[in-house]
Amino acid sequence: MNFEAVIGLEIHVQMKTKSKMFSSGPASFSHAPNVNVAPFDMAFPGTMPSLNEEAVVKAIQLCNALNMEIDRTLVFDRKNYYYSDLPKNYQITQETYPIGRMGILNINDPGEIPHYIKINRAHLEEDTCKQIHENSKTLIDYNRAGVPLIELVTEPVIKSGIEASKFVEKIRSIVTFLGISNGKMEEGSLRCDINISLKDKNSSILGTKVEIKNINSISNIKKAIDFEISRQSLILNNNGKIIQETRRFDDLNNETVAMRIKSDNIDYRCFIDPNIPPFIITDIFYESAMKSCRMLPDKIICNLLEMGLSISTCKFLTSNYDTYSYFNELIQYGCDCQISANWMSTTVQSYLNSNNMNIRNFKISSKNLSKMIIMIQEKFISHKFARDVFQMMLENDIDATTVVQLLTKDNQPQNLDLIINEVIKQNQKSIEDYKNGKDRALGYLVGQVLKQCSAITSPQEVKNILLKKMEE
């Protein structure tokens, strides 16, 4: 029998805010256990929730990026089945009135035929604590309890592991670029649950749904779905019955493993939280949230493609906001787009990777690197020589112009004058162009001289001699 997969995703995005969803407790990662807590997080009697407006701002920005209808009145509910990983034993969420509805996202790259995935809803809620299982004991770390989450729920329209992984990758790209979340799946900042069933391709009757919980990487999303499709297909082809259950993905064996049987109807017993009044998103609040929102990666990629960059280079430059911001500053300083992109994606990134460093901590400022790149594009220095300049800038933390002067001092070839005379003789058209106001012609002439000289010939000295000879 030919089967078709019916897949829906639930993505939990942990938002990058200073404090938690309903308390002043710090929303930080990698601290000692149970230090980032406030009285409300621990459900102390008499404590009251207070809505984190920064989380609302980030939720508005994400909903807008996903083309969702945004509810201007936020109402929060208590989800009252027993939560062993929250001290108050219930979760605050938006069950009835989510902040966003009816979204859509193109999972293909700009320039490709669009492929849209429909999104049912986006709702705000609080995260649970972290449980550490050691032998027969379970340890509880409440640092994560109450951290702001926005959960995205797709329609069951995804057909394959590739589609699912591309969707999650696009979501991660958006939330990291907009500064909504750090998107680190290995830290649990972005987690994915998969709901999957198989149906006969010739039938509209859906199969029994299986849930796969807490996938922690993009590659594992595809692996889990591919395995589950094979597992369910084998059962159905042997006249077996799919059990409605919750499973997890074992990444050591690349297979899903049963965790527990799942009931057909879970009664969350939700009701409006009486301690959180409705929050009205006014026009002023909404406009302020959108004013602080960055341009989306796909829009920037479209602009970069028009500059002649490849799609792979564009995706690298928009892989995070800091990288794009540094690149954009180079362009603002007058650097060539292609040369800047090449240096950032190769030499600069190689240095950052080898030193486990973010470009925020890169010791060469965009202004200083731009001076070197401009010297390359004006052919005052070669790419080979520029690598020596770059290394000296890293080691000594000095200006690019100063580095070039130091490296070229007292290193002019003895036959420089003869080389310049020959270049002038063979490039009369460029001489005329320069005299007619085309300044770039001078850079071309300097470059022609440097090609015939050693790598450490001073471009400035060559330029001075050329100018003097052209005036004769």
Tab-separated table of C-alpha atoms in Angstrom:
chain	number	residue	atom	x	y	z
A	1	MET	CA	0.000	0.000	0.000
A	2	ASN	CA	1.226	3.532	-0.798
A	3	PHE	CA	1.200	5.795	2.233
A	4	GLU	CA	1.397	9.555	2.613
A	5	ALA	CA	2.794	11.201	5.721
A	6	VAL	CA	0.713	13.844	7.512
A	7	ILE	CA	2.983	15.900	9.743
A	8	GLY	CA	2.449	18.835	12.059
A	9	LEU	CA	5.092	20.556	14.175
A	10	GLU	CA	5.032	22.256	17.557
A	11	ILE	CA	8.033	24.529	18.038
A	12	HIS	CA	8.865	26.039	21.419
A	13	VAL	CA	11.001	29.161	21.103
A	14	GLN	CA	12.648	30.342	24.312
A	15	MET	CA	12.739	34.134	24.100
A	16	LYS	CA	15.843	36.188	24.830
A	17	THR	CA	14.583	38.483	27.584
A	18	LYS	CA	16.213	39.780	30.747
A	19	SER	CA	13.549	38.382	33.067
A	20	LYS	CA	10.973	35.609	33.099
A	21	MET	CA	7.475	35.574	31.675
A	22	PHE	CA	5.631	36.437	34.865
A	23	SER	CA	8.340	37.328	37.398
A	24	SER	CA	11.517	39.346	37.866
A	25	GLY	CA	13.650	36.183	38.012
A	26	PRO	CA	16.613	36.302	35.577
A	27	ALA	CA	16.075	34.428	32.321
A	28	SER	CA	19.702	33.335	31.902
A	29	PHE	CA	21.441	30.155	30.780
A	30	SER	CA	24.469	28.275	32.188
A	31	HIS	CA	24.241	29.449	35.791
A	32	ALA	CA	24.496	27.267	38.874
A	33	PRO	CA	21.271	25.298	39.515
A	34	ASN	CA	18.375	27.023	41.264
A	35	VAL	CA	19.844	30.538	41.437
A	36	ASN	CA	17.757	32.292	38.776
A	37	VAL	CA	14.495	32.122	40.675
A	38	ALA	CA	12.053	34.604	42.159
A	39	PRO	CA	9.348	33.949	44.781
A	40	PHE	CA	6.617	33.620	42.121
A	41	ASP	CA	8.671	31.004	40.225
A	42	MET	CA	8.637	28.873	43.380
A	43	ALA	CA	4.897	29.462	43.954
A	44	PHE	CA	5.369	31.100	47.347
A	45	PRO	CA	2.009	31.964	48.907
A	46	GLY	CA	0.857	35.510	48.208
A	47	THR	CA	3.042	36.053	45.147
A	48	MET	CA	1.422	37.415	41.991
A	49	PRO	CA	2.359	37.200	38.295
A	50	SER	CA	3.454	40.302	36.363
A	51	LEU	CA	3.462	40.155	32.543
A	52	ASN	CA	6.812	40.639	30.780
A	53	GLU	CA	6.149	43.301	28.121
A	54	GLU	CA	9.486	42.619	26.381
A	55	ALA	CA	8.244	39.098	25.649
A	56	VAL	CA	5.051	40.557	24.148
A	57	VAL	CA	7.140	42.819	21.885
A	58	LYS	CA	9.179	39.878	20.617
A	59	ALA	CA	6.030	37.805	20.076
A	60	ILE	CA	4.501	40.617	17.972
A	61	GLN	CA	7.657	40.784	15.864
A	62	LEU	CA	7.667	37.020	15.250
A	63	CYS	CA	3.955	36.922	14.413
A	64	ASN	CA	4.470	39.745	11.940
A	65	ALA	CA	7.408	37.891	10.343
A	66	LEU	CA	5.126	34.856	9.897
A	67	ASN	CA	2.298	36.912	8.363
A	68	MET	CA	-0.059	36.115	11.246
A	69	GLU	CA	-3.207	37.848	12.431
A	70	ILE	CA	-2.309	39.413	15.790
A	71	ASP	CA	-4.874	39.501	18.586
A	72	ARG	CA	-4.768	42.926	20.220
A	73	THR	CA	-6.179	41.603	23.513
A	74	LEU	CA	-3.972	39.119	25.343
A	75	VAL	CA	-5.726	36.726	27.708
A	76	PHE	CA	-3.846	34.078	29.696
A	77	ASP	CA	-5.103	30.704	30.900
A	78	ARG	CA	-4.125	28.166	33.511
A	79	LYS	CA	-3.476	24.695	32.136
A	80	ASN	CA	-4.388	22.551	35.088
A	81	TYR	CA	-3.248	19.004	34.553
A	82	TYR	CA	-0.528	18.131	37.033
A	83	TYR	CA	2.896	19.655	36.276
A	84	SER	CA	5.603	17.969	38.289
A	85	ASP	CA	8.151	20.374	36.787
A	86	LEU	CA	6.452	23.601	37.910
A	87	PRO	CA	6.154	24.384	41.645
A	88	LYS	CA	2.599	25.686	41.342
A	89	ASN	CA	1.668	22.469	39.442
A	90	TYR	CA	0.037	24.313	36.535
A	91	GLN	CA	1.284	26.227	33.499
A	92	ILE	CA	0.233	29.703	32.409
A	93	THR	CA	-0.426	29.728	28.658
A	94	GLN	CA	-2.784	31.105	25.990
A	95	GLU	CA	-5.085	28.242	25.223
A	96	THR	CA	-8.198	30.075	24.052
A	97	TYR	CA	-6.929	33.396	22.717
A	98	PRO	CA	-3.430	33.016	21.192
A	99	ILE	CA	-1.533	36.154	20.230
A	100	GLY	CA	-1.203	34.987	16.610
A	101	ARG	CA	-3.340	33.000	14.170
A	102	MET	CA	-3.327	31.877	10.527
A	103	GLY	CA	0.306	32.386	9.545
A	104	ILE	CA	2.264	31.285	6.497
A	105	LEU	CA	5.969	30.816	5.805
A	106	ASN	CA	7.890	30.144	2.599
A	107	ILE	CA	10.536	27.513	3.389
A	108	ASN	CA	12.436	27.838	0.104
A	109	ASP	CA	15.280	30.259	-0.569
A	110	PRO	CA	14.675	33.562	-2.382
A	111	GLY	CA	14.795	32.975	-6.131
A	112	GLU	CA	13.324	29.468	-5.843
A	113	ILE	CA	9.684	28.519	-6.419
A	114	PRO	CA	7.958	29.309	-3.091
A	115	HIS	CA	6.737	26.449	-0.924
A	116	TYR	CA	4.465	27.656	1.865
A	117	ILE	CA	3.723	26.013	5.206
A	118	LYS	CA	0.581	27.126	7.027
A	119	ILE	CA	0.841	27.979	10.722
A	120	ASN	CA	-2.233	27.494	12.874
A	121	ARG	CA	-1.305	29.598	15.904
A	122	ALA	CA	1.352	31.200	18.071
A	123	HIS	CA	0.843	31.555	21.799
A	124	LEU	CA	2.819	32.852	24.756
A	125	GLU	CA	3.496	30.690	27.780
A	126	GLU	CA	6.072	29.917	30.467
A	127	ASP	CA	8.711	27.206	30.310
A	128	THR	CA	9.019	24.368	32.805
A	129	CYS	CA	12.057	23.481	34.896
A	130	LYS	CA	14.906	21.236	33.792
A	131	GLN	CA	14.895	17.651	35.018
A	132	ILE	CA	18.168	15.735	35.314
A	133	HIS	CA	17.742	11.977	35.591
A	134	GLU	CA	20.496	10.172	37.489
A	135	ASN	CA	19.986	6.464	38.011
A	136	SER	CA	16.780	6.127	40.040
A	137	LYS	CA	16.692	9.818	41.034
A	138	THR	CA	15.434	12.926	39.281
A	139	LEU	CA	17.071	16.258	40.098
A	140	ILE	CA	15.209	19.524	39.551
A	141	ASP	CA	16.766	22.800	38.344
A	142	TYR	CA	14.228	25.632	38.532
A	143	ASN	CA	16.342	28.186	36.652
A	144	ARG	CA	14.356	27.563	33.450
A	145	ALA	CA	10.948	27.533	35.162
A	146	GLY	CA	9.012	30.585	34.005
A	147	VAL	CA	11.325	31.572	31.112
A	148	PRO	CA	9.220	33.145	28.306
A	149	LEU	CA	8.219	30.840	25.467
A	150	ILE	CA	6.342	31.383	22.250
A	151	GLU	CA	4.949	28.168	20.816
A	152	LEU	CA	4.276	27.825	17.088
A	153	VAL	CA	1.844	25.148	15.886
A	154	THR	CA	1.730	24.334	12.170
A	155	GLU	CA	-1.188	22.888	10.282
A	156	PRO	CA	-0.724	19.172	9.452
A	157	VAL	CA	0.451	19.981	5.931
A	158	ILE	CA	4.098	18.844	6.038
A	159	LYS	CA	4.812	15.745	3.964
A	160	SER	CA	8.436	14.805	4.624
A	161	GLY	CA	11.441	15.090	6.898
A	162	ILE	CA	13.097	17.487	4.448
A	163	GLU	CA	10.124	19.873	4.533
A	164	ALA	CA	9.999	19.744	8.328
A	165	SER	CA	13.719	20.389	8.772
A	166	LYS	CA	13.621	23.286	6.290
A	167	PHE	CA	10.700	24.833	8.173
A	168	VAL	CA	12.465	24.625	11.539
A	169	GLU	CA	15.693	25.925	10.002
A	170	LYS	CA	13.812	28.928	8.584
A	171	ILE	CA	12.152	29.590	11.960
A	172	ARG	CA	15.526	29.397	13.699
A	173	SER	CA	17.004	31.808	11.159
A	174	ILE	CA	14.200	34.319	11.746
A	175	VAL	CA	14.216	34.218	15.561
A	176	THR	CA	18.003	34.474	15.819
A	177	PHE	CA	18.313	37.253	13.242
A	178	LEU	CA	15.517	39.300	14.827
A	179	GLY	CA	17.037	38.817	18.291
A	180	ILE	CA	13.941	37.013	19.589
A	181	SER	CA	15.920	33.940	20.685
A	182	ASN	CA	19.445	32.591	20.460
A	183	GLY	CA	17.938	29.562	18.689
A	184	LYS	CA	20.417	27.116	20.247
A	185	MET	CA	18.680	23.758	20.082
A	186	GLU	CA	21.501	22.076	22.017
A	187	GLU	CA	20.674	24.363	24.971
A	188	GLY	CA	16.913	23.836	24.643
A	189	SER	CA	16.309	27.403	23.477
A	190	LEU	CA	14.422	26.009	20.497
A	191	ARG	CA	12.699	22.649	20.788
A	192	CYS	CA	10.544	20.755	18.340
A	193	ASP	CA	7.751	18.203	18.837
A	194	ILE	CA	6.560	16.215	15.830
A	195	ASN	CA	3.054	14.847	15.279
A	196	ILE	CA	3.028	12.283	12.485
A	197	SER	CA	0.607	9.778	10.995
A	198	LEU	CA	0.359	7.854	7.736
A	199	LYS	CA	-2.682	7.581	5.501
A	200	ASP	CA	-3.502	5.792	2.279
A	201	LYS	CA	-2.656	8.160	-0.602
A	202	ASN	CA	-6.032	7.388	-2.159
A	203	SER	CA	-8.014	8.048	1.016
A	204	SER	CA	-8.927	11.135	3.032
A	205	ILE	CA	-9.101	9.137	6.286
A	206	LEU	CA	-6.217	10.067	8.588
A	207	GLY	CA	-4.141	7.495	10.378
A	208	THR	CA	-3.349	7.236	14.090
A	209	LYS	CA	-1.135	10.096	15.249
A	210	VAL	CA	2.175	9.528	17.031
A	211	GLU	CA	4.028	12.293	18.867
A	212	ILE	CA	7.836	12.565	18.970
A	213	LYS	CA	9.002	14.859	21.775
A	214	ASN	CA	11.830	17.364	22.153
A	215	ILE	CA	13.991	16.955	19.055
A	216	ASN	CA	17.210	18.867	19.680
A	217	SER	CA	18.752	19.420	16.224
A	218	ILE	CA	17.713	20.139	12.640
A	219	SER	CA	19.311	16.945	11.333
A	220	ASN	CA	17.525	14.849	13.974
A	221	ILE	CA	14.153	16.208	12.859
A	222	LYS	CA	14.639	14.668	9.432
A	223	LYS	CA	16.095	11.455	10.856
A	224	ALA	CA	13.218	11.025	13.336
A	225	ILE	CA	10.547	11.576	10.673
A	226	ASP	CA	12.245	9.316	8.135
A	227	PHE	CA	12.540	6.540	10.720
A	228	GLU	CA	8.956	6.948	11.898
A	229	ILE	CA	7.599	6.826	8.335
A	230	SER	CA	9.508	3.565	7.779
A	231	ARG	CA	8.398	2.129	11.144
A	232	GLN	CA	4.725	2.917	10.648
A	233	SER	CA	4.781	1.766	7.009
A	234	LEU	CA	6.202	-1.608	8.038
A	235	ILE	CA	3.513	-2.070	10.717
A	236	LEU	CA	0.659	-1.115	8.376
A	237	ASN	CA	1.927	-3.245	5.502
A	238	ASN	CA	1.910	-6.227	7.878
A	239	ASN	CA	-1.701	-5.501	8.886
A	240	GLY	CA	-0.608	-4.175	12.270
A	241	LYS	CA	-2.092	-1.307	14.225
A	242	ILE	CA	-0.388	1.990	15.061
A	243	ILE	CA	-0.584	2.818	18.764
A	244	GLN	CA	-1.258	6.424	19.714
A	245	GLU	CA	1.750	7.172	21.861
A	246	THR	CA	4.522	9.599	22.720
A	247	ARG	CA	8.005	8.637	21.549
A	248	ARG	CA	11.479	10.140	21.762
A	249	PHE	CA	14.345	10.083	19.275
A	250	ASP	CA	17.421	8.075	20.220
A	251	ASP	CA	20.191	9.822	18.287
A	252	LEU	CA	22.731	7.111	19.098
A	253	ASN	CA	20.727	4.465	17.244
A	254	ASN	CA	18.840	6.858	14.920
A	255	GLU	CA	15.447	5.510	15.932
A	256	THR	CA	12.357	6.577	17.838
A	257	VAL	CA	11.640	4.876	21.170
A	258	ALA	CA	8.292	4.550	22.944
A	259	MET	CA	7.869	6.633	26.114
A	260	ARG	CA	4.192	6.368	27.052
A	261	ILE	CA	0.752	5.644	25.664
A	262	LYS	CA	-1.154	8.824	24.824
A	263	SER	CA	-4.854	9.223	25.584
A	264	ASP	CA	-7.245	10.239	22.813
A	265	ASN	CA	-8.540	13.257	24.676
A	266	ILE	CA	-6.375	15.104	27.165
A	267	ASP	CA	-8.370	17.344	29.482
A	268	TYR	CA	-6.141	20.327	30.210
A	269	ARG	CA	-8.921	21.876	32.316
A	270	CYS	CA	-8.009	25.373	31.151
A	271	PHE	CA	-9.618	28.499	32.547
A	272	ILE	CA	-8.689	32.183	32.418
A	273	ASP	CA	-6.029	33.045	35.000
A	274	PRO	CA	-7.772	35.387	37.448
A	275	ASN	CA	-4.488	37.003	38.533
A	276	ILE	CA	-3.492	38.289	35.074
A	277	PRO	CA	-5.745	41.023	33.673
A	278	PRO	CA	-6.167	41.197	29.884
A	279	PHE	CA	-3.310	43.075	28.229
A	280	ILE	CA	-4.361	45.460	25.452
A	281	ILE	CA	-1.905	45.907	22.598
A	282	THR	CA	-2.535	49.545	21.760
A	283	ASP	CA	-1.591	51.104	18.421
A	284	ILE	CA	1.283	52.917	20.143
A	285	PHE	CA	2.589	49.668	21.708
A	286	TYR	CA	2.276	47.810	18.386
A	287	GLU	CA	4.000	50.536	16.363
A	288	SER	CA	6.816	50.725	18.921
A	289	ALA	CA	7.335	46.958	18.670
A	290	MET	CA	7.472	47.089	14.874
A	291	LYS	CA	9.737	50.147	14.837
A	292	SER	CA	12.418	48.217	16.723
A	293	CYS	CA	12.080	45.179	14.426
A	294	ARG	CA	14.931	44.336	12.059
A	295	MET	CA	14.548	43.570	8.362
A	296	LEU	CA	13.899	39.858	7.724
A	297	PRO	CA	16.764	37.668	6.440
A	298	ASP	CA	14.936	36.761	3.194
A	299	LYS	CA	14.472	40.432	2.309
A	300	ILE	CA	18.167	41.099	2.931
A	301	ILE	CA	19.119	38.026	0.877
A	302	CYS	CA	17.086	39.401	-2.046
A	303	ASN	CA	19.011	42.687	-1.798
A	304	LEU	CA	22.368	40.879	-1.627
A	305	LEU	CA	21.501	38.684	-4.616
A	306	GLU	CA	20.958	41.867	-6.611
A	307	MET	CA	24.524	42.859	-5.695
A	308	GLY	CA	25.777	39.728	-7.445
A	309	LEU	CA	26.475	37.515	-4.431
A	310	SER	CA	25.743	33.781	-4.500
A	311	ILE	CA	22.881	32.349	-2.461
A	312	SER	CA	25.320	30.446	-0.227
A	313	THR	CA	27.249	33.664	0.522
A	314	CYS	CA	23.993	35.527	1.197
A	315	LYS	CA	22.871	32.843	3.660
A	316	PHE	CA	26.232	33.006	5.429
A	317	LEU	CA	26.053	36.802	5.760
A	318	THR	CA	22.522	36.576	7.204
A	319	SER	CA	23.232	33.569	9.418
A	320	ASN	CA	23.210	35.975	12.365
A	321	TYR	CA	22.619	39.677	12.794
A	322	ASP	CA	26.137	40.487	14.035
A	323	THR	CA	27.737	39.058	10.891
A	324	TYR	CA	25.370	40.979	8.614
A	325	SER	CA	25.802	44.173	10.629
A	326	TYR	CA	29.617	43.979	10.315
A	327	PHE	CA	29.341	43.312	6.567
A	328	ASN	CA	26.893	46.180	6.132
A	329	GLU	CA	29.288	48.543	7.908
A	330	LEU	CA	32.031	47.559	5.445
A	331	ILE	CA	29.723	48.478	2.571
A	332	GLN	CA	28.862	51.793	4.224
A	333	TYR	CA	32.583	52.597	4.413
A	334	GLY	CA	32.788	52.142	0.632
A	335	CYS	CA	34.085	48.578	0.379
A	336	ASP	CA	33.341	46.412	-2.630
A	337	CYS	CA	30.504	43.983	-1.912
A	338	GLN	CA	32.165	40.884	-3.401
A	339	ILE	CA	35.597	41.482	-1.866
A	340	SER	CA	34.043	42.162	1.548
A	341	ALA	CA	31.890	39.032	1.391
A	342	ASN	CA	34.875	36.896	0.349
A	343	TRP	CA	37.047	38.140	3.205
A	344	MET	CA	34.279	37.686	5.765
A	345	SER	CA	33.305	34.181	4.645
A	346	THR	CA	36.896	32.929	4.403
A	347	THR	CA	39.754	34.618	6.255
A	348	VAL	CA	37.721	36.389	8.942
A	349	GLN	CA	35.392	33.440	9.614
A	350	SER	CA	38.316	31.022	9.723
A	351	TYR	CA	39.940	33.119	12.434
A	352	LEU	CA	36.669	33.353	14.401
A	353	ASN	CA	36.093	29.599	14.163
A	354	SER	CA	39.618	28.693	15.241
A	355	ASN	CA	39.309	30.978	18.258
A	356	ASN	CA	35.699	29.995	19.082
A	357	MET	CA	34.757	33.659	18.803
A	358	ASN	CA	31.751	35.692	17.705
A	359	ILE	CA	32.358	38.621	15.390
A	360	ARG	CA	31.150	40.891	18.202
A	361	ASN	CA	34.456	40.115	19.932
A	362	PHE	CA	36.612	40.425	16.792
A	363	LYS	CA	39.524	42.754	17.546
A	364	ILE	CA	39.642	44.307	14.059
A	365	SER	CA	36.882	46.895	13.721
A	366	SER	CA	34.864	47.131	10.526
A	367	LYS	CA	36.334	50.610	9.950
A	368	ASN	CA	39.908	49.301	10.172
A	369	LEU	CA	39.229	46.263	7.951
A	370	SER	CA	37.524	48.533	5.427
A	371	LYS	CA	40.774	50.473	4.968
A	372	MET	CA	42.548	47.271	3.969
A	373	ILE	CA	39.738	46.169	1.636
A	374	ILE	CA	39.659	49.558	-0.085
A	375	MET	CA	43.415	49.298	-0.684
A	376	ILE	CA	42.782	45.868	-2.277
A	377	GLN	CA	39.990	47.065	-4.546
A	378	GLU	CA	41.975	50.118	-5.636
A	379	LYS	CA	44.895	47.755	-6.360
A	380	PHE	CA	47.227	49.520	-3.944
A	381	ILE	CA	47.964	46.100	-2.392
A	382	SER	CA	47.510	42.559	-3.663
A	383	HIS	CA	45.300	39.923	-2.032
A	384	LYS	CA	48.461	38.004	-1.141
A	385	PHE	CA	50.014	41.042	0.531
A	386	ALA	CA	46.685	41.767	2.272
A	387	ARG	CA	46.931	38.470	4.143
A	388	ASP	CA	50.214	39.664	5.695
A	389	VAL	CA	48.550	42.973	6.552
A	390	PHE	CA	45.596	41.155	8.132
A	391	GLN	CA	47.869	38.973	10.261
A	392	MET	CA	49.848	41.958	11.502
A	393	MET	CA	46.607	43.807	12.333
A	394	LEU	CA	45.549	40.836	14.442
A	395	GLU	CA	48.878	40.503	16.227
A	396	ASN	CA	49.519	44.187	16.908
A	397	ASP	CA	46.071	45.793	16.941
A	398	ILE	CA	47.136	48.681	14.698
A	399	ASP	CA	45.625	50.595	11.805
A	400	ALA	CA	45.685	48.982	8.343
A	401	THR	CA	47.316	52.025	6.757
A	402	THR	CA	50.075	51.973	9.360
A	403	VAL	CA	50.655	48.258	8.774
A	404	VAL	CA	51.076	48.790	5.028
A	405	GLN	CA	53.566	51.615	5.658
A	406	LEU	CA	55.570	49.454	8.080
A	407	LEU	CA	55.660	46.450	5.765
A	408	THR	CA	56.663	48.477	2.692
A	409	LYS	CA	59.221	50.795	4.324
A	410	ASP	CA	62.668	50.649	2.656
A	411	ASN	CA	61.579	47.780	0.415
A	412	GLN	CA	61.248	49.404	-3.020
A	413	PRO	CA	62.858	47.484	-5.906
A	414	GLN	CA	65.931	49.101	-7.457
A	415	ASN	CA	64.308	49.036	-10.910
A	416	LEU	CA	61.034	50.642	-9.791
A	417	ASP	CA	61.557	53.707	-11.968
A	418	LEU	CA	62.073	51.582	-15.072
A	419	ILE	CA	58.955	49.487	-14.303
A	420	ILE	CA	56.819	52.633	-13.907
A	421	ASN	CA	58.104	54.079	-17.182
A	422	GLU	CA	57.177	50.860	-19.002
A	423	VAL	CA	53.660	50.788	-17.459
A	424	ILE	CA	53.101	54.415	-18.525
A	425	LYS	CA	54.276	53.609	-22.056
A	426	GLN	CA	51.893	50.629	-22.376
A	427	ASN	CA	48.821	52.273	-20.766
A	428	GLN	CA	48.403	55.648	-22.462
A	429	LYS	CA	44.603	55.211	-22.469
A	430	SER	CA	44.558	54.963	-18.672
A	431	ILE	CA	46.797	58.044	-18.460
A	432	GLU	CA	44.268	59.992	-20.523
A	433	ASP	CA	41.368	58.633	-18.450
A	434	TYR	CA	43.014	59.847	-15.248
A	435	LYS	CA	43.701	63.269	-16.711
A	436	ASN	CA	40.017	63.424	-17.726
A	437	GLY	CA	38.908	62.917	-14.126
A	438	LYS	CA	38.595	59.118	-13.842
A	439	ASP	CA	40.372	58.590	-10.518
A	440	ARG	CA	40.054	54.796	-10.671
A	441	ALA	CA	42.473	54.798	-13.608
A	442	LEU	CA	45.257	55.752	-11.187
A	443	GLY	CA	44.484	52.701	-9.054
A	444	TYR	CA	44.663	50.540	-12.162
A	445	LEU	CA	48.095	51.944	-13.070
A	446	VAL	CA	49.363	51.369	-9.521
A	447	GLY	CA	48.142	47.787	-9.739
A	448	GLN	CA	49.971	47.218	-13.032
A	449	VAL	CA	53.207	48.401	-11.442
A	450	LEU	CA	52.729	46.237	-8.347
A	451	LYS	CA	52.236	43.129	-10.497
A	452	GLN	CA	55.825	43.482	-11.640
A	453	CYS	CA	57.248	44.332	-8.212
A	454	SER	CA	57.738	42.408	-4.981
A	455	ALA	CA	54.754	41.911	-2.694
A	456	ILE	CA	56.071	44.488	-0.236
A	457	THR	CA	56.449	47.393	-2.649
A	458	SER	CA	54.838	50.537	-1.230
A	459	PRO	CA	51.653	51.378	-3.187
A	460	GLN	CA	51.832	54.957	-1.902
A	461	GLU	CA	55.373	55.395	-3.235
A	462	VAL	CA	54.308	53.979	-6.602
A	463	LYS	CA	51.368	56.378	-6.658
A	464	ASN	CA	53.604	59.378	-5.867
A	465	ILE	CA	56.072	58.517	-8.651
A	466	LEU	CA	53.258	57.940	-11.158
A	467	LEU	CA	51.685	61.306	-10.373
A	468	LYS	CA	55.021	63.076	-10.698
A	469	LYS	CA	55.774	61.437	-14.075
A	470	MET	CA	52.284	62.159	-15.457
A	471	GLU	CA	52.784	65.853	-14.667
A	472	GLU	CA	56.021	65.990	-16.676
